[in-house]
Short mmCIF file of C-alpha atoms in Angstrom, two decimals:
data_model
loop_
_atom_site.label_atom_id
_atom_site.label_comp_id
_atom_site.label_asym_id
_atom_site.label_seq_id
_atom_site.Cartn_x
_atom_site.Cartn_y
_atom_site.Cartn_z
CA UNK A 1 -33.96 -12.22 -23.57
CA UNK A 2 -30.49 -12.77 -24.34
CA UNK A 3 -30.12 -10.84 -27.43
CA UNK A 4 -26.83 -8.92 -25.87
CA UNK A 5 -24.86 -12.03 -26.23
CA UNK A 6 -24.99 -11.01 -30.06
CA UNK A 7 -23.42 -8.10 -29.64
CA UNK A 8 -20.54 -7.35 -32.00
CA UNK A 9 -17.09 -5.77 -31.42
CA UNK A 10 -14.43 -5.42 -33.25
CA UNK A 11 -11.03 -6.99 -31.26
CA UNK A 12 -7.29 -7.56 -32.33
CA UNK A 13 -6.50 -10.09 -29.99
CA UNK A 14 -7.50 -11.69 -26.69
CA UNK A 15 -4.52 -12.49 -24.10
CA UNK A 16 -5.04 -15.92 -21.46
CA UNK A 17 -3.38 -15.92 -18.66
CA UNK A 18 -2.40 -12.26 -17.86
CA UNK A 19 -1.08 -11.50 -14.56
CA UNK A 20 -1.30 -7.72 -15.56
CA UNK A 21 -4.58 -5.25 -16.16
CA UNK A 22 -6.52 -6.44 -12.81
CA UNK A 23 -6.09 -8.89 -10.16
CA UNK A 24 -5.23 -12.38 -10.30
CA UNK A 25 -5.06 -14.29 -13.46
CA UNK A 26 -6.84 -12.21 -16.41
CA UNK A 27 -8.36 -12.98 -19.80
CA UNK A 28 -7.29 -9.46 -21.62
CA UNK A 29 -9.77 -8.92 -24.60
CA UNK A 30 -8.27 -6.07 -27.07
CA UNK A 31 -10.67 -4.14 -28.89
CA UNK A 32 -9.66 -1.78 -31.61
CA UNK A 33 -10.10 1.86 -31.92
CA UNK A 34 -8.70 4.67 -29.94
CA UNK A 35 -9.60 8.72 -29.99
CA UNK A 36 -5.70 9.27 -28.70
CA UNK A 37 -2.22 8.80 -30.60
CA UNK A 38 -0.30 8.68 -27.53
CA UNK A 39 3.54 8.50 -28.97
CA UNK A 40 4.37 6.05 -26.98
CA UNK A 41 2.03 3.71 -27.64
CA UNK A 42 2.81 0.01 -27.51
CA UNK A 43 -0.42 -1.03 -29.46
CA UNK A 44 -0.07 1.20 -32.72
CA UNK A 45 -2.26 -1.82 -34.39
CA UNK A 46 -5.59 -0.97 -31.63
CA UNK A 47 -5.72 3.03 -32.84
CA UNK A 48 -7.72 2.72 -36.01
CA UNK A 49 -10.85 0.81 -35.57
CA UNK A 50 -10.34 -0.24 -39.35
CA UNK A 51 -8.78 -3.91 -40.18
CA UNK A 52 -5.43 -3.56 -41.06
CA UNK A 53 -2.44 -5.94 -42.57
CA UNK A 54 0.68 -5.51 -40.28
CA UNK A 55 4.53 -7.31 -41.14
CA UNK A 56 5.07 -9.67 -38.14
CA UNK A 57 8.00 -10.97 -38.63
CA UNK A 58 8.72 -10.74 -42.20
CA UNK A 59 5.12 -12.34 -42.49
CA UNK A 60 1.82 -10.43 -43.45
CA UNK A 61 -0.83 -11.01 -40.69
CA UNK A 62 -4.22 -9.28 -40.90
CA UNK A 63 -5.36 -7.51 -37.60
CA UNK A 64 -8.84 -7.42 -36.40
CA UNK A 65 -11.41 -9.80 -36.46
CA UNK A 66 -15.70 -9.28 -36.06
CA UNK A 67 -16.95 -11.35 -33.42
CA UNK A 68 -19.91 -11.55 -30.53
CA UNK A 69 -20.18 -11.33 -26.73
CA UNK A 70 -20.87 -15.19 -26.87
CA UNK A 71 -18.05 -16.16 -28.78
CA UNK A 72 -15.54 -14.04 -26.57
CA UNK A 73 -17.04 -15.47 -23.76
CA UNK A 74 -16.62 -19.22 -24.84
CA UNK A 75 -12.85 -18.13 -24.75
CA UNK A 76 -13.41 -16.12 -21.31
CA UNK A 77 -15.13 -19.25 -19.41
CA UNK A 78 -12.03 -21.68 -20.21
CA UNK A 79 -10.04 -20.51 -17.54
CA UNK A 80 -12.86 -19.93 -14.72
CA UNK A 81 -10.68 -22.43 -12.23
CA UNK A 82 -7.90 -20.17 -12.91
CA UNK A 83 -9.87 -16.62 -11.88
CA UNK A 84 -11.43 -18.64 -9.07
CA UNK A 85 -8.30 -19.92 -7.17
CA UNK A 86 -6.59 -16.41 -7.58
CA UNK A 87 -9.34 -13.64 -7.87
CA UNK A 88 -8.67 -13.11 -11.97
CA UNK A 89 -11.26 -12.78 -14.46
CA UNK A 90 -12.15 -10.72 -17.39
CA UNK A 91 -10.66 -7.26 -18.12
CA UNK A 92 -10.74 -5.14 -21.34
CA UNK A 93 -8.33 -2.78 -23.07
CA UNK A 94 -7.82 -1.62 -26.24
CA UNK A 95 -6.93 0.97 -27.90
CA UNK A 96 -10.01 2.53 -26.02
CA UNK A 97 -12.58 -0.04 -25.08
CA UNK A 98 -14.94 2.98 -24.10
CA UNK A 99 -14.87 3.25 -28.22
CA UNK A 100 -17.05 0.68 -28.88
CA UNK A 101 -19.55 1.13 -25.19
CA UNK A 102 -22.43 -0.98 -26.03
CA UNK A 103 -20.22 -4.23 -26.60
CA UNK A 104 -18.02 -3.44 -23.58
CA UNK A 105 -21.11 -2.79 -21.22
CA UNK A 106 -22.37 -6.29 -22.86
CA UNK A 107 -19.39 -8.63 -22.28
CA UNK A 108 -19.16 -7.34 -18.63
CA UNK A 109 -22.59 -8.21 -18.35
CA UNK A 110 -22.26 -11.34 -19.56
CA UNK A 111 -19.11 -11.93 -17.05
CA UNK A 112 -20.71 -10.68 -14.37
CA UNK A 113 -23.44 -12.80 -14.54
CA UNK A 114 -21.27 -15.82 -14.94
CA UNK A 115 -19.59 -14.66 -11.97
CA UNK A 116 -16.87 -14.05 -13.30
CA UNK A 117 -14.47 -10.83 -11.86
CA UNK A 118 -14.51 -7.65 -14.32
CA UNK A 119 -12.04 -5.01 -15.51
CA UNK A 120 -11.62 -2.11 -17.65
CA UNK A 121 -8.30 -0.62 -18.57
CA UNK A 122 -9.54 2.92 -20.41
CA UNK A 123 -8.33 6.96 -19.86
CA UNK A 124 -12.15 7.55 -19.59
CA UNK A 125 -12.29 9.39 -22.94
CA UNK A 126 -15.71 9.28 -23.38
CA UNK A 127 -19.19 10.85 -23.00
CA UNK A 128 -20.15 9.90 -18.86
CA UNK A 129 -23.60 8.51 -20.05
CA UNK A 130 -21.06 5.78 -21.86
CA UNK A 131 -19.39 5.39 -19.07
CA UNK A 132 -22.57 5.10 -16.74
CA UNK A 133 -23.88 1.99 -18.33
CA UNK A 134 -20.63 0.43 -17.93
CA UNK A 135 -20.22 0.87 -14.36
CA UNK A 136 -23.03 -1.68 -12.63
CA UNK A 137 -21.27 -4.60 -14.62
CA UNK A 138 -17.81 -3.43 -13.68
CA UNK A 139 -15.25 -4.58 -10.27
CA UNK A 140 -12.34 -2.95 -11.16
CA UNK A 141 -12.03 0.68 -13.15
CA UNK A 142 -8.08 0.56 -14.20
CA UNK A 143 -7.94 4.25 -15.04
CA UNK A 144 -5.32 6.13 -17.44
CA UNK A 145 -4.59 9.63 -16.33
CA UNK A 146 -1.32 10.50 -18.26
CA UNK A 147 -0.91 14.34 -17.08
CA UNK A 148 -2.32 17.04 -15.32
CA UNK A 149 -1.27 20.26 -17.84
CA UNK A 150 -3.66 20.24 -20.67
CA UNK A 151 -1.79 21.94 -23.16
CA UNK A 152 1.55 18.55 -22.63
CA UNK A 153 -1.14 16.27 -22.47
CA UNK A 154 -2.52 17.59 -26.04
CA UNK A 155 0.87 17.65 -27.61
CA UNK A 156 2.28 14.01 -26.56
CA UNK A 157 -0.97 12.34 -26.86
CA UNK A 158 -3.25 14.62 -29.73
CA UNK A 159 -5.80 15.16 -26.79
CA UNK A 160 -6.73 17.43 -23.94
CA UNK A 161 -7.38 15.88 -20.52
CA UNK A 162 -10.18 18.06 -18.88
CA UNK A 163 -12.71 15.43 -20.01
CA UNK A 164 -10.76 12.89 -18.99
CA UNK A 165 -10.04 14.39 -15.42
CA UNK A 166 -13.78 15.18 -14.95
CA UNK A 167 -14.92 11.57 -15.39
CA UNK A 168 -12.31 10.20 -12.83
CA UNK A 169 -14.06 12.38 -10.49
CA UNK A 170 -17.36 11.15 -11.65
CA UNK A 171 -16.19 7.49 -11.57
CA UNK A 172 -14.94 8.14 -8.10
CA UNK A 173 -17.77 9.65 -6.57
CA UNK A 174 -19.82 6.86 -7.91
CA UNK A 175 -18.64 4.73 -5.45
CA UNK A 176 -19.85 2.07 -7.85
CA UNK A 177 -16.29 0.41 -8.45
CA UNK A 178 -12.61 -0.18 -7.27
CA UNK A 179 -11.05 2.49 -8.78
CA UNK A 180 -6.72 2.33 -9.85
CA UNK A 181 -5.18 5.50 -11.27
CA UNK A 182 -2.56 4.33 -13.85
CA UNK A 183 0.40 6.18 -15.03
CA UNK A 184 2.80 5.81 -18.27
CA UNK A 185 6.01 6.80 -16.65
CA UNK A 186 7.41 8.50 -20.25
CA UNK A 187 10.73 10.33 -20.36
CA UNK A 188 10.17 13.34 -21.48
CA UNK A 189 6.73 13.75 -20.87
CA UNK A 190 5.83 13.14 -17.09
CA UNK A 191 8.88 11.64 -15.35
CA UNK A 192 9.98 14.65 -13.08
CA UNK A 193 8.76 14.64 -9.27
CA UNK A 194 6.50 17.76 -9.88
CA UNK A 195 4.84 16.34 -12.79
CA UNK A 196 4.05 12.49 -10.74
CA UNK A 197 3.78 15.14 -7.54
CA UNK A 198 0.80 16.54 -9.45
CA UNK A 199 -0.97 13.34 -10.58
CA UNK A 200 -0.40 11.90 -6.93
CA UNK A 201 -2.39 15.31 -5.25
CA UNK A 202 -5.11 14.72 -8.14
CA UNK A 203 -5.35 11.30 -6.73
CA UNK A 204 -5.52 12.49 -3.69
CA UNK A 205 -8.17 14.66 -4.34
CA UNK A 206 -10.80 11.44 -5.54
CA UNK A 207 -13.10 9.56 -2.93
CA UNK A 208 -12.27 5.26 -3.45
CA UNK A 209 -9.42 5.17 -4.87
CA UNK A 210 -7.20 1.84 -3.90
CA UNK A 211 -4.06 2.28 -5.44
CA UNK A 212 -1.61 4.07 -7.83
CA UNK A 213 0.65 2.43 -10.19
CA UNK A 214 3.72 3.79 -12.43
CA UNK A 215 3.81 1.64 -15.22
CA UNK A 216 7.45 2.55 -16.80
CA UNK A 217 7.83 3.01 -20.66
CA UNK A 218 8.64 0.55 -22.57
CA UNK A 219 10.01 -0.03 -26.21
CA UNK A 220 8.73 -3.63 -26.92
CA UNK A 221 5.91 -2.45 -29.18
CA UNK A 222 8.16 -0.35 -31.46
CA UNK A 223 8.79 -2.86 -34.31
CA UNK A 224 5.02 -2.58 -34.85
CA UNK A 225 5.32 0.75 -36.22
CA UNK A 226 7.69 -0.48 -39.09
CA UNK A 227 5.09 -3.33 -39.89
CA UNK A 228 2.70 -0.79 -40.23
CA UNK A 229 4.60 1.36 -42.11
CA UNK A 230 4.22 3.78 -39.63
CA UNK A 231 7.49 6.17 -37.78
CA UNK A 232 7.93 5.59 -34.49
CA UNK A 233 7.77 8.95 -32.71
CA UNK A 234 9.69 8.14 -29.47
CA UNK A 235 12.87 8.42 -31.65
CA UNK A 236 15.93 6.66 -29.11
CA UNK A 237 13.90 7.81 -25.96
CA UNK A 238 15.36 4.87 -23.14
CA UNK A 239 13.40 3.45 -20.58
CA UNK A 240 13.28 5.05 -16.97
CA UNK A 241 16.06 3.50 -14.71
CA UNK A 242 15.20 1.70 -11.44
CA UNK A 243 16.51 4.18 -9.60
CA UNK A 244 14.43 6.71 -11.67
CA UNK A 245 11.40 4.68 -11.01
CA UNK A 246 11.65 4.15 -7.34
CA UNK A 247 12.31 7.85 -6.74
CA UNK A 248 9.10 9.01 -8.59
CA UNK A 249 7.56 5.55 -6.39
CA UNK A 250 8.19 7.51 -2.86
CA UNK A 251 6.64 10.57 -4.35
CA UNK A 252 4.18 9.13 -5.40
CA UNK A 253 3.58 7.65 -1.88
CA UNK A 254 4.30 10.45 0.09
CA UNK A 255 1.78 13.05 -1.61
CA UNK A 256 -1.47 10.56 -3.08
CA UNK A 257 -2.18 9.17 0.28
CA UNK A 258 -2.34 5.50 -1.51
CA UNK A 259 -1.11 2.36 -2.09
CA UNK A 260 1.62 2.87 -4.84
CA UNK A 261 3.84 0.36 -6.90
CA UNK A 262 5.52 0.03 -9.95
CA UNK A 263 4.09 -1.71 -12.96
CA UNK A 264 0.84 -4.07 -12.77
#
């Protein structure tokens, strides 16, 4: 009756006490494997589902570990008085979490029947049937859309985004979740008011969505690429400014129709 809570996945870490990814106070659970090489990525160690060795500080440390839906769990129940007094609970990320679908829709089962909130940070890169078995165990869809042009999107990331932009429509229409539109504020890539302007109108455009957030690029995860051995394609690309950031923010605000903000 309870075989799902064998299920198997394949993480790289799991993060207590996150005030980020979801509401409240989360337990993050990474799993490893992504279809995109986004440049900018901050978790170079989640893109191949394989177990790797990365240098952390000067130190060898092995990254990615087998282990069940009851085991993460055991971890995920510790801080139940913490999701309960602030609306928290589970949410997973990755890499892609939608790359391993039959754990993810078993661990938000699992939550979900402990009553316990759920969350899914993904860009929806998947088949919809994958997606579709996900959604009855899910509260929160925390969904990626990076760019509206195709052809950028391709070249910055190594994917198209029609599939992508199809199943937020899909997940929208579902009405089956609360549904955030996330965006990677990168330099370069999508910082200019047209390029937000269009990702706003597209927001726009979906039935149930609550809010929109610019999540500004970052540098933190770039010594990962050197203990992978790996370059780190962002080259000397800075962060946006604040002033950068809160004039994408108003347009943002003025053309989705939403509640926007900056980072979360």
């Amino acid at each position: 009756m309870d075989d799902y809570l064998k299920t198997t996945v394949r993480i790289f870490d799991i993060q207590r006490y996150s005030i980020h990814d979801g509401n409240g106070i989360r337990t993050i659970v990474f799993l490893k494997g992504c279809v995109l090489r986004c440049r900018w990525c901050c978790n170079p160690e989640s893109q191949e589902f394989a177990i790797q060795t990365m240098k952390v500080q000067g130190e060898e440390k092995i990254i990615g570990r087998d282990v069940t839906v009851e085991e993460v769990m055991r971890t995920v129940e510790k801080d139940r008085t913490y999701y309960r007094r602030t609306g928290g609970g589970l949410t997973l990320s990755g890499g892609e979490s939608l790359c391993q679908p039959e754990f993810a829709r078993d661990l938000l089962r699992a939550a979900q029947e402990a009553g316990i909130n759920t969350a899914l940070e993904s860009m929806g890169h998947a088949q919809y049937s994958a997606i579709e078995q996900i959604l009855p165990y899910l509260d929160q869809y925390l969904l990626d859309i990076k760019h509206m042009n195709p052809e950028k999107h391709e070249a910055f990331t190594g994917k198209r985004n029609e599939l992508m932009l199809e199943n937020a429509r899909r997940i929208a229409d579902s009405g089956m979740t609360e549904l955030s539109i996330r965006v990677p504020v990168v330099p370069g890539f999508n910082d200019t008011p047209e390029e937000i302007g269009a990702i706003a109108a597209y927001t726009r455009s979906l039935k149930n969505v609550r809010r929109m957030h610019l999540l500004p690029y970052h540098r933190l995860g770039q010594d990962k690429y050197k203990g992978l051995g790996r370059p780190y394609l962002m080259g000397d690309v800075e962060p946006p400014t604040n002033e950068k950031m809160e004039m994408l923010l108003r347009t943002a605000v003025e053309i989705s129709g939403v509640e926007c903000q900056i980072g979360g």
